[in-house]
Short mmCIF file of C-alpha atoms in Angstrom, two decimals:
data_model
loop_
_atom_site.label_atom_id
_atom_site.label_comp_id
_atom_site.label_asym_id
_atom_site.label_seq_id
_atom_site.Cartn_x
_atom_site.Cartn_y
_atom_site.Cartn_z
CA VAL A 1 0.09 0.25 -0.04
CA ALA A 2 2.54 2.31 0.96
CA ALA A 3 5.02 1.77 -2.12
CA GLU A 4 1.88 2.44 -4.42
CA SER A 5 1.26 5.84 -3.45
CA GLY A 6 4.61 6.87 -2.77
CA HIS A 7 4.23 7.21 0.90
CA ASP A 8 7.96 5.85 1.64
CA GLU A 9 8.27 8.76 4.47
CA LEU A 10 7.33 8.73 8.25
CA MET B 1 17.04 8.62 1.85
CA ASN B 2 18.89 12.19 2.12
CA ILE B 3 20.64 13.67 5.20
CA PHE B 4 17.85 16.00 5.51
CA ARG B 5 15.22 13.27 6.08
CA LEU B 6 17.57 11.10 8.24
CA GLY B 7 18.43 14.28 10.43
CA GLY B 8 14.69 14.99 10.69
CA ASP B 9 13.60 11.48 11.78
CA MET B 10 17.00 11.62 14.13
CA LEU B 11 15.26 14.79 15.79
CA HIS B 12 11.98 13.29 16.13
CA VAL B 13 13.75 10.24 17.72
CA VAL B 14 15.24 12.78 20.15
CA SER B 15 12.26 14.55 21.17
CA ILE B 16 10.79 11.46 22.03
CA PHE B 17 13.62 10.50 24.29
CA LEU B 18 13.73 14.15 25.70
CA LEU B 19 9.73 13.93 26.42
CA LEU B 20 10.40 10.30 28.20
CA LEU B 21 13.60 11.54 30.00
CA LYS B 22 11.53 14.71 31.14
CA ILE B 23 8.78 12.43 32.88
CA GLN B 24 11.00 9.79 34.27
CA THR B 25 13.77 11.87 35.74
CA SER B 26 11.17 14.27 37.49
CA HIS B 27 8.61 11.67 38.08
CA SER B 28 6.04 14.04 36.62
CA CYS B 29 4.42 15.01 33.62
CA ALA B 30 3.54 18.86 34.81
CA GLY B 31 3.37 21.03 31.83
CA LEU B 32 2.81 18.03 29.13
CA SER B 33 -0.65 17.75 27.38
CA LEU B 34 -2.06 14.49 27.07
CA LYS B 35 -4.25 15.57 24.28
CA THR B 36 -1.15 16.25 22.25
CA GLN B 37 0.24 12.65 22.95
CA ILE B 38 -3.56 11.14 22.19
CA LEU B 39 -3.38 13.09 19.23
CA TYR B 40 0.11 11.87 17.78
CA MET B 41 -1.18 8.37 18.95
CA VAL B 42 -3.88 8.64 16.43
CA VAL B 43 -1.89 10.10 13.81
CA PHE B 44 0.59 7.20 14.10
CA SER B 45 -2.16 4.47 14.23
CA THR B 46 -3.83 6.03 11.22
CA ARG B 47 -0.81 6.64 9.12
CA TYR B 48 1.34 3.20 9.95
CA LEU B 49 -1.40 0.71 9.16
CA ASP B 50 0.84 -0.29 5.98
CA LEU B 51 2.86 -1.99 8.99
CA PHE B 52 0.57 -5.02 8.61
CA PHE B 53 0.88 -5.47 4.62
CA THR B 54 4.58 -4.27 4.01
CA LYS B 55 7.32 -6.66 4.18
CA PRO B 56 10.02 -5.20 6.44
CA TRP B 57 13.06 -6.93 4.66
CA HIS B 58 11.85 -5.47 1.23
CA SER B 59 14.35 -3.20 1.17
CA ALA B 60 16.77 -1.19 3.65
CA LEU B 61 14.20 1.72 3.34
CA THR B 62 11.28 -0.56 4.06
CA PHE B 63 12.85 -1.97 7.21
CA TYR B 64 14.24 1.43 8.28
CA ASN B 65 10.63 2.56 8.03
CA THR B 66 8.97 -0.15 9.85
CA ILE B 67 11.48 0.01 12.84
CA MET B 68 10.75 3.74 12.94
CA LYS B 69 6.87 3.28 12.70
CA ILE B 70 7.23 0.58 15.69
CA LEU B 71 9.31 2.86 17.77
CA PHE B 72 6.92 5.81 17.30
CA LEU B 73 3.85 3.68 17.89
CA SER B 74 5.37 2.15 21.01
CA SER B 75 6.50 5.11 22.73
CA SER B 76 3.68 7.01 21.93
CA ALA B 77 1.45 4.51 24.01
CA TYR B 78 4.13 4.21 26.67
CA THR B 79 3.96 8.00 27.12
CA ILE B 80 0.06 7.86 27.33
CA TYR B 81 0.55 5.09 29.67
CA LEU B 82 2.87 7.02 31.93
CA MET B 83 0.66 10.13 31.79
CA GLN B 84 -2.54 8.46 32.25
CA LYS B 85 -1.58 5.94 34.80
CA ARG B 86 1.82 5.91 36.51
CA TYR B 87 2.02 9.91 37.05
CA LYS B 88 -1.68 10.73 36.62
CA HIS B 89 -1.44 12.59 39.67
CA THR B 90 0.85 15.13 38.40
CA TYR B 91 -0.92 15.58 35.13
CA ASP B 92 -2.35 19.12 34.72
CA LYS B 93 -5.77 18.20 33.49
CA VAL B 94 -7.35 21.36 34.77
CA HIS B 95 -5.43 23.40 31.88
CA ASP B 96 -5.34 20.60 29.44
CA THR B 97 -8.68 21.77 27.96
CA PHE B 98 -8.00 22.27 24.27
CA ARG B 99 -11.09 20.44 22.63
CA ILE B 100 -9.54 18.07 20.26
CA GLN B 101 -12.74 16.44 18.91
CA TYR B 102 -12.97 19.76 16.73
CA LEU B 103 -9.05 18.98 15.39
CA ILE B 104 -10.28 15.38 14.60
CA ALA B 105 -13.50 16.21 12.91
CA ALA B 106 -11.90 18.92 10.62
CA ALA B 107 -8.98 16.28 9.59
CA ALA B 108 -11.56 14.16 8.93
CA VAL B 109 -13.60 16.29 6.64
CA LEU B 110 -10.38 17.56 5.08
CA ALA B 111 -9.26 13.77 4.40
CA LEU B 112 -12.52 13.21 2.70
CA ILE B 113 -12.48 16.15 0.46
CA PHE B 114 -8.57 15.91 -0.31
CA HIS B 115 -6.70 12.77 -0.98
CA LEU B 116 -4.36 11.29 -3.44
CA ARG B 117 -6.93 8.50 -4.26
CA LEU B 118 -10.19 7.26 -3.09
CA THR B 119 -9.13 4.31 -0.96
CA VAL B 120 -9.59 3.74 3.10
CA PHE B 121 -5.84 3.67 3.28
CA GLU B 122 -5.34 6.99 1.47
CA ILE B 123 -8.19 8.66 3.14
CA LEU B 124 -6.81 7.52 6.60
CA TRP B 125 -3.17 8.69 5.48
CA ALA B 126 -4.36 12.09 4.59
CA PHE B 127 -6.50 12.33 7.70
CA SER B 128 -3.11 11.58 9.66
CA VAL B 129 -1.14 14.22 7.77
CA PHE B 130 -4.03 16.80 8.31
CA LEU B 131 -3.97 15.74 12.20
CA GLU B 132 -0.07 15.78 12.67
CA SER B 133 -0.04 19.42 10.93
CA VAL B 134 -1.91 20.56 14.13
CA ALA B 135 -1.33 17.81 16.92
CA ILE B 136 1.24 20.30 19.01
CA LEU B 137 -1.85 23.04 19.37
CA PRO B 138 -2.99 21.50 22.45
CA GLN B 139 0.62 21.18 24.10
CA LEU B 140 1.21 24.88 22.80
CA PHE B 141 -2.23 25.96 24.56
CA LEU B 142 -1.26 24.49 27.63
CA LEU B 143 2.25 26.59 27.86
CA GLN B 144 0.13 29.42 27.39
CA GLU B 145 -2.14 28.56 29.82
CA THR B 146 0.44 27.80 32.76
CA GLY B 147 2.79 30.66 31.66
CA GLU B 148 6.24 29.62 32.22
CA VAL B 149 7.82 26.41 30.43
CA GLU B 150 10.04 23.95 31.60
CA ASN B 151 13.47 23.95 29.70
CA ILE B 152 13.08 20.09 28.81
CA THR B 153 9.46 20.65 27.44
CA SER B 154 10.82 23.53 25.12
CA HIS B 155 13.37 21.41 24.00
CA TYR B 156 10.89 18.74 23.29
CA ILE B 157 9.10 21.28 21.13
CA PHE B 158 12.10 22.94 19.37
CA CYS B 159 13.09 19.12 18.26
CA LEU B 160 9.79 18.40 16.90
CA GLY B 161 10.14 21.77 14.74
CA GLY B 162 13.51 21.13 13.63
CA TYR B 163 12.36 17.83 12.25
CA ARG B 164 9.64 19.14 10.64
CA THR B 165 11.89 21.78 9.11
CA LEU B 166 14.30 19.24 8.12
CA TYR B 167 11.21 17.42 6.38
CA ILE B 168 10.97 20.49 4.20
CA PHE B 169 14.45 20.51 3.28
CA ASN B 170 13.99 16.93 2.93
CA TRP B 171 10.98 17.61 0.00
CA VAL B 172 12.79 20.22 -1.93
CA TRP B 173 15.75 17.92 -2.20
CA ARG B 174 13.63 15.09 -3.46
CA TYR B 175 11.87 17.65 -5.69
CA PHE B 176 15.20 18.15 -7.64
CA THR B 177 16.72 14.47 -7.21
CA GLU B 178 13.87 12.44 -7.37
CA HIS B 179 11.41 14.83 -9.14
CA ARG B 180 8.89 13.98 -6.73
CA ARG B 181 5.79 16.16 -7.71
CA ASN B 182 2.88 14.57 -6.29
CA GLN B 183 3.22 15.33 -2.71
CA TRP B 184 1.42 18.61 -2.48
CA LEU B 185 -0.91 17.41 0.68
CA ALA B 186 2.31 16.19 2.59
CA TRP B 187 4.20 19.25 1.43
CA GLY B 188 1.11 21.81 2.36
CA CYS B 189 0.35 20.30 5.71
CA GLY B 190 3.87 20.05 6.50
CA THR B 191 4.63 23.87 5.99
CA VAL B 192 1.41 24.67 7.90
CA GLN B 193 2.96 22.72 10.94
CA THR B 194 6.33 24.15 10.69
CA LEU B 195 5.08 27.27 10.59
CA ILE B 196 2.93 26.80 13.99
CA TYR B 197 6.53 25.73 15.20
CA ALA B 198 8.00 28.74 14.00
CA ASP B 199 5.68 30.83 16.16
CA PHE B 200 7.05 29.07 19.19
CA PHE B 201 10.67 29.32 17.86
CA TYR B 202 10.28 32.85 18.08
CA TYR B 203 9.39 33.35 21.70
CA TYR B 204 12.04 30.47 22.44
CA ILE B 205 14.58 32.59 20.80
CA LEU B 206 13.36 35.86 22.32
CA SER B 207 13.43 34.31 25.82
CA ARG B 208 17.02 32.85 25.11
CA LYS B 209 18.54 36.24 24.03
CA GLN B 210 17.05 37.50 27.35
CA GLY B 211 18.44 34.88 29.34
CA LYS B 212 15.09 34.18 30.93
CA LYS B 213 12.54 31.37 31.10
CA LEU B 214 10.56 30.88 28.65
CA ARG B 215 7.47 32.31 28.95
CA LEU B 216 4.44 32.69 26.11
CA PRO B 217 2.19 35.71 25.76
#
């Protein structure tokens, strides 16, 4: 899920 | 990963460490807002749902993120436990009266309107970003109510503000090096959040210059 939307930050 | 983001994350860890250090050494949570801590707990638990779906060993970055997410979630829960159970008698309940339900409701409405994709995860993610940008307000409100601010509490807020500021540098960096262009939500909310801290910085630096204890107007 995270990688898909590019949420790779905290 | 760039130096700005790593530095920002480290400041975030330091801020949590300072918070716990303050509570443990003084055996008191006086001057700390439980409401802000609860908001952070809500922020972390709605943003880090991907913990259940992401393999930690997928890459070095996901491993790092996983460790940090667990750290933030557990330290947040522990802080709330300390404030609500062990040092409950020192908690300044009378002054910690910020109505967080309005912040939560506003963040929820904004997340339903503004999100990157129409999925539960994306809406919860957006909600967490909106909520984080205002989560420090009950803490600042409490400090304003009680007047004088303990050194370690101001260091805590200072570190949190530093973390947000470094994240802005991180975004500028990534904008140019990775051409990340679709992160307007995080950028916008992050900037608002940093501005809230900047207001605190102003008074913090003013009090430093005068060599006095910090007092908020």
